[in-house]
mmCIF file of C-alpha atoms and ligand atoms in Angstrom:
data_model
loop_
_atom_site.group_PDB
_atom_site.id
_atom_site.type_symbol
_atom_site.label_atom_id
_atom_site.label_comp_id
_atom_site.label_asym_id
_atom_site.label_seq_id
_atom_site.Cartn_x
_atom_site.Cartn_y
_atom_site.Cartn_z
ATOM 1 C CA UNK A 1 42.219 102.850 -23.279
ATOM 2 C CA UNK A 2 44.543 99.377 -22.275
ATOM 3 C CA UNK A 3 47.067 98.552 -24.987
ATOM 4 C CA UNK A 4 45.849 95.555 -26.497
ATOM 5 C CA UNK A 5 41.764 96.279 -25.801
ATOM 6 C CA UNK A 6 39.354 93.876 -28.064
ATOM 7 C CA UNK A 7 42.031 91.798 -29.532
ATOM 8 C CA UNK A 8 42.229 87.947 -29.080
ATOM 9 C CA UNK A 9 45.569 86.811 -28.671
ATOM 10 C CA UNK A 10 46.860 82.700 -28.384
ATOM 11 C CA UNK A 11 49.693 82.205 -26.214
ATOM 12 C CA UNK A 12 51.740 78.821 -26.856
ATOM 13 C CA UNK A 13 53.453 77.108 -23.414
ATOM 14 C CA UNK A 14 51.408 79.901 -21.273
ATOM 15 C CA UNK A 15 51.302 77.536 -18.210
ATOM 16 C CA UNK A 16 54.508 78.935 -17.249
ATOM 17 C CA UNK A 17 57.687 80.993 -16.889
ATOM 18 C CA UNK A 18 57.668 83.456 -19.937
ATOM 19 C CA UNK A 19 54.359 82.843 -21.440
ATOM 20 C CA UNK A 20 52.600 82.794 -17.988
ATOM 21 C CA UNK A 21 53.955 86.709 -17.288
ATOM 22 C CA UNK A 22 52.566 87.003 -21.193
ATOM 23 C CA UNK A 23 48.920 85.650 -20.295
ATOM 24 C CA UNK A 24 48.702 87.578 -17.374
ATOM 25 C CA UNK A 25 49.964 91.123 -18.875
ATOM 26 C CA UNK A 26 48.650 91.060 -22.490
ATOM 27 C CA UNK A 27 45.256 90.350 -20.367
ATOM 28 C CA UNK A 28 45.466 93.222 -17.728
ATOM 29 C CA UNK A 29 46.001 95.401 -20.514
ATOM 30 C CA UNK A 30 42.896 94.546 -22.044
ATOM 31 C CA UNK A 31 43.049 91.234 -24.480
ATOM 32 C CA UNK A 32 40.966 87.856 -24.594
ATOM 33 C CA UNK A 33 43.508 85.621 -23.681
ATOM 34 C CA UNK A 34 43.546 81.717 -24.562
ATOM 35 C CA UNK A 35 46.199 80.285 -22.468
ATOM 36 C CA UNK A 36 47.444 77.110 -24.359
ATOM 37 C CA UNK A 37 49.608 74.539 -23.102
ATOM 38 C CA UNK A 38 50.236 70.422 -22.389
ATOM 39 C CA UNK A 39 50.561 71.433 -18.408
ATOM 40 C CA UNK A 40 46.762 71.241 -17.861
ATOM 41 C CA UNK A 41 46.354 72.073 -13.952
ATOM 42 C CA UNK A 42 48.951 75.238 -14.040
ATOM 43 C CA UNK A 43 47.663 75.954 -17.666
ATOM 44 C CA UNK A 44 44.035 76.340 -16.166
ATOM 45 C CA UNK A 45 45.251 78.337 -13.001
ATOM 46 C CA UNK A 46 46.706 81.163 -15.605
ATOM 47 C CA UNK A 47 43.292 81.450 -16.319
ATOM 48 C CA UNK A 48 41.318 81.534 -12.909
ATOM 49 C CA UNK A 49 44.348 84.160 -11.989
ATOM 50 C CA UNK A 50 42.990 86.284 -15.116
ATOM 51 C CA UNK A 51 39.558 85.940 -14.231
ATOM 52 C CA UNK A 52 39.763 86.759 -10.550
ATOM 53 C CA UNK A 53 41.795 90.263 -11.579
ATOM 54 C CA UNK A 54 38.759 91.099 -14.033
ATOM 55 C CA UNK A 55 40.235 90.132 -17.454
ATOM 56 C CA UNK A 56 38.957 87.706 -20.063
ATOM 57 C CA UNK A 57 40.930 84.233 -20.260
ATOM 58 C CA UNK A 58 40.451 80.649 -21.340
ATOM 59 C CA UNK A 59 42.616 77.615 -21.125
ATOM 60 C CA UNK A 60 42.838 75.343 -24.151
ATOM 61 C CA UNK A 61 44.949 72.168 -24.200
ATOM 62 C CA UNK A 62 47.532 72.331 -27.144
ATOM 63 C CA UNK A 63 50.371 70.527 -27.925
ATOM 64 C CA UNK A 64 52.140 72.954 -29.986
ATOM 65 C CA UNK A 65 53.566 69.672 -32.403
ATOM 66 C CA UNK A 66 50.271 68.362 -33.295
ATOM 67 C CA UNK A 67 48.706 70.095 -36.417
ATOM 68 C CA UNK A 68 45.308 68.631 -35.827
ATOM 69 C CA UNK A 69 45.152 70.187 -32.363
ATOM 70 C CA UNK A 70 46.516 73.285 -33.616
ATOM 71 C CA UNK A 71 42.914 73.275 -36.165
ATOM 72 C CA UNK A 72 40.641 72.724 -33.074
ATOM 73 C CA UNK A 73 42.202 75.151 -30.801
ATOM 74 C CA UNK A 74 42.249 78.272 -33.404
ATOM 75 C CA UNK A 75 38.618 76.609 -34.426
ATOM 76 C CA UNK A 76 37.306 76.660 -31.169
ATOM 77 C CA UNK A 77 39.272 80.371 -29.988
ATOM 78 C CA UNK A 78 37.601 82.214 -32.780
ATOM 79 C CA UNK A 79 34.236 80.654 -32.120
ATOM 80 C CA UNK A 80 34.315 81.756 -28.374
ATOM 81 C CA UNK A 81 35.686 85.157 -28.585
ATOM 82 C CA UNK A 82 34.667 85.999 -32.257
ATOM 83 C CA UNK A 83 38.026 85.753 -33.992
ATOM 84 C CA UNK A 84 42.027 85.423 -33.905
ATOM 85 C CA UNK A 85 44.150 88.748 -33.754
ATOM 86 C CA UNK A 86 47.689 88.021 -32.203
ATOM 87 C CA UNK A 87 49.969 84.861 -31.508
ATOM 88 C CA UNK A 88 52.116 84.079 -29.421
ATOM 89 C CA UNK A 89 54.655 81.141 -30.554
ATOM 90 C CA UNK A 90 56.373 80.677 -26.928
ATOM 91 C CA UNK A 91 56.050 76.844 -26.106
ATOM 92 C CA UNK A 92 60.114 76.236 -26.531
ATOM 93 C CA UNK A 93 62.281 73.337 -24.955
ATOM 94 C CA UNK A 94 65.561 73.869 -24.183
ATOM 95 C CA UNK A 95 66.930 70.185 -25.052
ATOM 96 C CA UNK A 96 69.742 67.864 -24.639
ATOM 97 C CA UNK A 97 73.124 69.865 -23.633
ATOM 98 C CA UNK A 98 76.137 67.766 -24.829
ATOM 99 C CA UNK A 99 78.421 68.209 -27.726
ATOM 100 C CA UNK A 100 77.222 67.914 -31.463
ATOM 101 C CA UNK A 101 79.019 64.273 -31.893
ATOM 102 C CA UNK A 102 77.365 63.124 -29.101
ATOM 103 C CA UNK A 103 73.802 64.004 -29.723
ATOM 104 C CA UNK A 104 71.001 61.377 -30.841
ATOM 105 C CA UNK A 105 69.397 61.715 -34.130
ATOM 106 C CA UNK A 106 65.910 61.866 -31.768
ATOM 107 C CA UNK A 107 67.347 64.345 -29.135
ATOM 108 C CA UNK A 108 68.146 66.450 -31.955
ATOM 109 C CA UNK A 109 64.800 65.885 -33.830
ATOM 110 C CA UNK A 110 62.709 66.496 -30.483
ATOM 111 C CA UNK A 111 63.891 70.078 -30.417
ATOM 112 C CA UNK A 112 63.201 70.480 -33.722
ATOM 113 C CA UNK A 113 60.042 69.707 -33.442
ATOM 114 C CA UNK A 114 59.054 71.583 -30.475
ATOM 115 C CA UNK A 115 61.139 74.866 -31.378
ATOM 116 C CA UNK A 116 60.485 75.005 -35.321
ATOM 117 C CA UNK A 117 57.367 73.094 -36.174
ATOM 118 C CA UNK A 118 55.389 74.955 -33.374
ATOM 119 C CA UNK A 119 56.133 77.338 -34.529
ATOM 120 C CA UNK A 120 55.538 76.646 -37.965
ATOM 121 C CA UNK A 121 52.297 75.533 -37.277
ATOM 122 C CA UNK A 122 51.086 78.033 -35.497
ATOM 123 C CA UNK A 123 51.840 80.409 -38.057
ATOM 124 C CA UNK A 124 50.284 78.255 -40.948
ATOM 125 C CA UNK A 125 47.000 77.762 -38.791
ATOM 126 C CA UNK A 126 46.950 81.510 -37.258
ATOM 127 C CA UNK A 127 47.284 83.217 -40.316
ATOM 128 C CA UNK A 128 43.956 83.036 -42.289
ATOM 129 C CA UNK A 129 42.445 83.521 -38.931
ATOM 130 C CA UNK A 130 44.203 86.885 -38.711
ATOM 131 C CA UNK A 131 43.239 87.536 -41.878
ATOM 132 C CA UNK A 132 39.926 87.689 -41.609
ATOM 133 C CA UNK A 133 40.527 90.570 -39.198
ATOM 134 C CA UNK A 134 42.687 92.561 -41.995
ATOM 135 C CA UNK A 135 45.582 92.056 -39.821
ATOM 136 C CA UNK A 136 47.088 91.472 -36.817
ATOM 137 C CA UNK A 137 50.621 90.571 -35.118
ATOM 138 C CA UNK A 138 52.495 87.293 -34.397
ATOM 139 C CA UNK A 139 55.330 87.093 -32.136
ATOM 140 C CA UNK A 140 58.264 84.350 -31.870
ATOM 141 C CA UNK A 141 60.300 83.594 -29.179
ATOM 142 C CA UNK A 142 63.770 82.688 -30.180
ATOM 143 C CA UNK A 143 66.818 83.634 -28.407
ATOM 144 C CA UNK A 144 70.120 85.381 -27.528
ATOM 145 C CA UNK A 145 71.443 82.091 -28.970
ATOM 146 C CA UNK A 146 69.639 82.617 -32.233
ATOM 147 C CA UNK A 147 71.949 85.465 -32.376
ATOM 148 C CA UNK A 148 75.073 84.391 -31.306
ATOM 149 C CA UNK A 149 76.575 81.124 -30.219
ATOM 150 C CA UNK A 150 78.003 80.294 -26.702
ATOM 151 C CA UNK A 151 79.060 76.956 -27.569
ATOM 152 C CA UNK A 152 76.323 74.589 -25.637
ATOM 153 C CA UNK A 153 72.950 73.247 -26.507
ATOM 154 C CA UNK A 154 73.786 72.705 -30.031
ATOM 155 C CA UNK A 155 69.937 72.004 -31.304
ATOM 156 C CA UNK A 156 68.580 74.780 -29.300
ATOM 157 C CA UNK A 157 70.885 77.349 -31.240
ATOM 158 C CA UNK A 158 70.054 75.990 -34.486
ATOM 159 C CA UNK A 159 66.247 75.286 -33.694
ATOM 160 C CA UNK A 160 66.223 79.384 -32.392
ATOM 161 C CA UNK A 161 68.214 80.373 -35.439
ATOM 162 C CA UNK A 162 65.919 79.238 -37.667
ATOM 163 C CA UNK A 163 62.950 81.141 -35.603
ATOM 164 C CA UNK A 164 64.451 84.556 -36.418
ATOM 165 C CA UNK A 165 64.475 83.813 -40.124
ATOM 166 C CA UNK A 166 61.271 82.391 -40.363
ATOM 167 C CA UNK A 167 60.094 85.321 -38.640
ATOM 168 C CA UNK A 168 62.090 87.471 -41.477
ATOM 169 C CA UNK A 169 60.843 85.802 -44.411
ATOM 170 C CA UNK A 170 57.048 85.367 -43.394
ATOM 171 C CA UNK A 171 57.029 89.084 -42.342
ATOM 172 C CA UNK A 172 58.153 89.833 -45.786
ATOM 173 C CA UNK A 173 55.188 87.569 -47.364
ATOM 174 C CA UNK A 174 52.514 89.038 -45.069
ATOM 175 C CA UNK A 175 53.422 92.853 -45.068
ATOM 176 C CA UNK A 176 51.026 93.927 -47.450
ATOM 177 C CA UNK A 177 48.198 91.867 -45.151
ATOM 178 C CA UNK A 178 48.993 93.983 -42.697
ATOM 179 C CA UNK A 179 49.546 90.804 -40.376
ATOM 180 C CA UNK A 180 53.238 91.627 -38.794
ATOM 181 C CA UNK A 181 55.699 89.045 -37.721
ATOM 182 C CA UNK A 182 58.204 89.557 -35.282
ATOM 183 C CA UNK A 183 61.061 87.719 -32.757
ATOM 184 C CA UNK A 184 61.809 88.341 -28.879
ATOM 185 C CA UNK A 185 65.146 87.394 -28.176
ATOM 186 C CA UNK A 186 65.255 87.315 -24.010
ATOM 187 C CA UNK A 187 68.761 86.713 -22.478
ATOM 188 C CA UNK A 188 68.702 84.197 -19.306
ATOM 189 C CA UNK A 189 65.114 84.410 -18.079
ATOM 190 C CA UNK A 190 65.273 83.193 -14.527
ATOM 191 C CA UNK A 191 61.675 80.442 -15.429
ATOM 192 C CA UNK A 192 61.189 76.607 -14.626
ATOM 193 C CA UNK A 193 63.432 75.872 -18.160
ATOM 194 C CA UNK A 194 66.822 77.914 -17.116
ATOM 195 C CA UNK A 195 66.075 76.109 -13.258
ATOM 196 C CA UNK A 196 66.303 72.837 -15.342
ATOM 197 C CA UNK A 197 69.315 73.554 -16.768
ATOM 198 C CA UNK A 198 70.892 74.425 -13.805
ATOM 199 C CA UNK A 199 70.076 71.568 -12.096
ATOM 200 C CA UNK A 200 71.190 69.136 -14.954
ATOM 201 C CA UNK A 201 74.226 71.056 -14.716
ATOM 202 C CA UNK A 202 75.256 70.531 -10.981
ATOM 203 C CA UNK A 203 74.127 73.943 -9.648
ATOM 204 C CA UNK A 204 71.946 74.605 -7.114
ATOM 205 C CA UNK A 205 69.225 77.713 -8.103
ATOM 206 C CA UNK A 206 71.353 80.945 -6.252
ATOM 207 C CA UNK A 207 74.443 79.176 -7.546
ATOM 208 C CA UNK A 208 73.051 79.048 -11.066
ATOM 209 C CA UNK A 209 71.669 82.319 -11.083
ATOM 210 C CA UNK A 210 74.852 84.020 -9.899
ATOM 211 C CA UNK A 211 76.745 82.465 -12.498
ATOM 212 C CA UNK A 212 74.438 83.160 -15.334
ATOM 213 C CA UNK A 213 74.164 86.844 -13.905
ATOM 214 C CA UNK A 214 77.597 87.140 -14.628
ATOM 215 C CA UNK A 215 77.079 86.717 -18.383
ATOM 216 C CA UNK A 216 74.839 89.744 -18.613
ATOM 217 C CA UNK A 217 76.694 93.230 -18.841
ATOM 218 C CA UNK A 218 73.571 94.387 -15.534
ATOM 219 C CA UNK A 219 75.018 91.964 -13.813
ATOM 220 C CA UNK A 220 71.972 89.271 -13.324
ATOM 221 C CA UNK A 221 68.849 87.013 -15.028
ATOM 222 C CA UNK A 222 65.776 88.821 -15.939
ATOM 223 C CA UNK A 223 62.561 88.104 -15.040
ATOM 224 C CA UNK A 224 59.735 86.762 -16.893
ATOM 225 C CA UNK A 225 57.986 90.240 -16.800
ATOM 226 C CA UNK A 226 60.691 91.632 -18.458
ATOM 227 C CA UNK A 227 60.062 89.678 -21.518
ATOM 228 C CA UNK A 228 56.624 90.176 -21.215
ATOM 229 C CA UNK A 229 56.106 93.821 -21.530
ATOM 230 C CA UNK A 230 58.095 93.168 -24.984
ATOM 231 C CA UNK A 231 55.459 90.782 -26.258
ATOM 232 C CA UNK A 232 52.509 92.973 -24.955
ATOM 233 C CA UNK A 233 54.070 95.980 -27.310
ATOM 234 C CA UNK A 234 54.811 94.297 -30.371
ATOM 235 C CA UNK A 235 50.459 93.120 -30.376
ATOM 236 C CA UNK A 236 49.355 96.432 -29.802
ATOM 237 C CA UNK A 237 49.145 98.792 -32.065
ATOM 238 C CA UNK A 238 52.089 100.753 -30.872
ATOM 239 C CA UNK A 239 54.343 99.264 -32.508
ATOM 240 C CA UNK A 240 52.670 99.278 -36.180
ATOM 241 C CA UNK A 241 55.274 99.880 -38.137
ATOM 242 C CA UNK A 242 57.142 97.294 -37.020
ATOM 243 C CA UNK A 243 57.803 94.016 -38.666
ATOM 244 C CA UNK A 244 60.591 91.023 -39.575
ATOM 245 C CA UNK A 245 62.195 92.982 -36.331
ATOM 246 C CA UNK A 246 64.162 91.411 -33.361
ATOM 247 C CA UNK A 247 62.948 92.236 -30.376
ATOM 248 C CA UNK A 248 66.670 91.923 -27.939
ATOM 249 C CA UNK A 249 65.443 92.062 -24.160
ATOM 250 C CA UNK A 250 68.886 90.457 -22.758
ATOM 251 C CA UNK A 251 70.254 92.444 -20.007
ATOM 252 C CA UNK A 252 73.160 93.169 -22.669
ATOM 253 C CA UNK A 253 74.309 90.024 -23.053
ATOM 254 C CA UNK A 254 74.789 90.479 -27.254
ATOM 255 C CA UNK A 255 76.346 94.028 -26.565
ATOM 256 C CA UNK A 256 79.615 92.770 -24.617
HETATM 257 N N1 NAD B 1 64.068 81.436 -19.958
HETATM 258 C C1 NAD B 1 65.026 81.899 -20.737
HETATM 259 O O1 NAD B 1 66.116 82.251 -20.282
HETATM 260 C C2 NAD B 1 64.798 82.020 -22.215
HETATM 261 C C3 NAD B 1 65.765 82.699 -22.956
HETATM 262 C C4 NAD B 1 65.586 82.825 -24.332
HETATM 263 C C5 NAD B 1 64.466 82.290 -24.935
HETATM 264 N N2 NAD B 1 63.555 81.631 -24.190
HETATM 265 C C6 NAD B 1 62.401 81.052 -24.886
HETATM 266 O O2 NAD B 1 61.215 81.534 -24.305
HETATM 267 C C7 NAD B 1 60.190 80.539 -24.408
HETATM 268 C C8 NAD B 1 59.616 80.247 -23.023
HETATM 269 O O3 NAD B 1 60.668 79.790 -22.195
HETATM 270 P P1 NAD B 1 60.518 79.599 -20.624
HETATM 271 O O4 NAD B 1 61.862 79.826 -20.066
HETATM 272 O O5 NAD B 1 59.357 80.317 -20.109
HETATM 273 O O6 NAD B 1 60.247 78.009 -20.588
HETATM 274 P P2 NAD B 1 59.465 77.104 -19.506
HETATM 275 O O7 NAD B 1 59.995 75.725 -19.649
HETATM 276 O O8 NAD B 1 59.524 77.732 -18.179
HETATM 277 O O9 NAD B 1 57.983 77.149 -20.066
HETATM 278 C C9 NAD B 1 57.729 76.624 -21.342
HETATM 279 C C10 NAD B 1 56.289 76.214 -21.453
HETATM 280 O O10 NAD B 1 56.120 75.594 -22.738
HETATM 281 C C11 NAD B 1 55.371 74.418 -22.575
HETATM 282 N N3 NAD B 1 55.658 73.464 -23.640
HETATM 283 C C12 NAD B 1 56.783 72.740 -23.855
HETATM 284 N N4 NAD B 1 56.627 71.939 -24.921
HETATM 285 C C13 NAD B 1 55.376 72.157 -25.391
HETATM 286 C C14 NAD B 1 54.620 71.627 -26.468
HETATM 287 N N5 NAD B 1 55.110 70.674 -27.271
HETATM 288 N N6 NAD B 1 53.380 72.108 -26.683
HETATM 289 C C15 NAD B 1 52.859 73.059 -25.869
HETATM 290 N N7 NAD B 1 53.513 73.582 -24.820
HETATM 291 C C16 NAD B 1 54.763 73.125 -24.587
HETATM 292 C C17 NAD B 1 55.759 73.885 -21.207
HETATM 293 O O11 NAD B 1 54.778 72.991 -20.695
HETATM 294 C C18 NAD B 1 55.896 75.156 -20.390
HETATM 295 O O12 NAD B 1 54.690 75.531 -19.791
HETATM 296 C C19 NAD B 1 60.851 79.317 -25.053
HETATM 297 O O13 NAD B 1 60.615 79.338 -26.435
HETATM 298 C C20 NAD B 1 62.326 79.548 -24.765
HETATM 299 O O14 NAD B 1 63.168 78.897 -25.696
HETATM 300 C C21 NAD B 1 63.685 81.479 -22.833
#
């Protein structure tokens, strides 16, 4: 039996990086997967590379920001594979990198948006679909810098922060639904967002890498697979008794 057999699970920013390993494992081990995303072309080849290994995926365009597309993509998920069982709130920016006295109102504000009110959304809109399967699992990526602080990207800490409370406070109202709520907190994940960085930081990519490896007790990035395998145990069953948990897959980066 594959770990997450017969459930439907939405995957947020599954074009890419982190949520493209996501699409591809949760559906080799046995989900319907509806790849979402704003990146249409890469967003639909997630989903001819899950058809041509034999598993069941769709693409769906969704800006994770927009409620009203949030209503027609859960609408239209649960009418093509019969319902809504899992969630994955992974679409994430990592925004502007300068000092808090130097940041825009609207640089702030975009993170926001992206970071907490997908998130928020997602959850408002996937819950009474989960519901009407008597439960089910959503999962939200935040960070090690919803943890911690390392003094940069001032919104993205506080826009990851508040994902691993949310996550604590609407696994606490949904417990007794049986509809568990959880965070992933991946250290550097070497994905198209941490290659941004780098570059809007001087570094070439092997530069980057090396230096960010250097941060992590193993002694370099992980890989988007890494996170991945995370997400694919806290839908299936296996992990049941957990909820309002942090998921740390970070290389030991929090431990030093
Ligand atoms: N890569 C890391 O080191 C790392 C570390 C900790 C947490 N995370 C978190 O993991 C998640 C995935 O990160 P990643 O590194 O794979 O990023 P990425 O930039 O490689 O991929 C993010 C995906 O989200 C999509 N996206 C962005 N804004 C969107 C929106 N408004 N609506 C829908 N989709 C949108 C993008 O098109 C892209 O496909 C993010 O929430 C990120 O904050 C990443």
């Amino acid at each position: 039996m594959k770990r997450v057999a017969e459930k439907v699970v939405v995957v947020t920013g599954g074009a890419r990086g982190i949520g493209r390993a996501c699409c591809l494992r949760l559906a080799e081990e046995g989900a319907a997967v509806a790849v979402t995303d704003m990146l249409d072309d890469e967003g639909r080849a997630v989903a001819d590379e899950i058809a041509e290994a034999g598993g069941r995926g769709d693409y769906w365009h969704l800006d994770v920001t927009d409620e009203s597309e949030w209503e027609r993509v859960l609408t239209d998920v649960s009418s093509h594979y019969g319902g809504v069982d899992g969630l994955v709130n992974n679409a994430g920016v990592a925004g502007i990198n300068k000092s808090t006295e130097n940041i825009a109102l609207a640089d702030w504000e975009h993170v926001m948006n992206v970071n907490i009110n997908g998130v928020f959304l997602g959850t408002k809109h996937a819950i009474p679909r989960i519901r009407e399967r008597h439960g089910g699992s959503i999962v939200n990526l935040s960070s090690i810098y919803g943890i911690i602080g390392a003094g940069d990207v001032p919104p993205y800490h506080a826009s990851k922060g508040a994902v691993r409370l949310m996550t604590k406070n609407d696994a606490i109202a949904y417990a007794r639904e049986g509809i568990r709520i959880n965070s992933v907190h991946p250290g550097y994940i070497w994905t198209p967002l941490v290659e941004g960085l780098g570059r809007r930081l001087g570094y070439d990519a092997d530069g980057f890498q090396q230096e960010l490896g250097g941060r992590h007790p193993v002694g370099h990035v992980g890989e988007p697979d890494d996170i991945a395998w995370g997400i694919v145990y806290l839908i299936s069953d296996e992990s049941k008794f957990m909820t309002g948990s942090e998921l740390v897959i970070d290389g030991g980066y929090t431990a030093w």
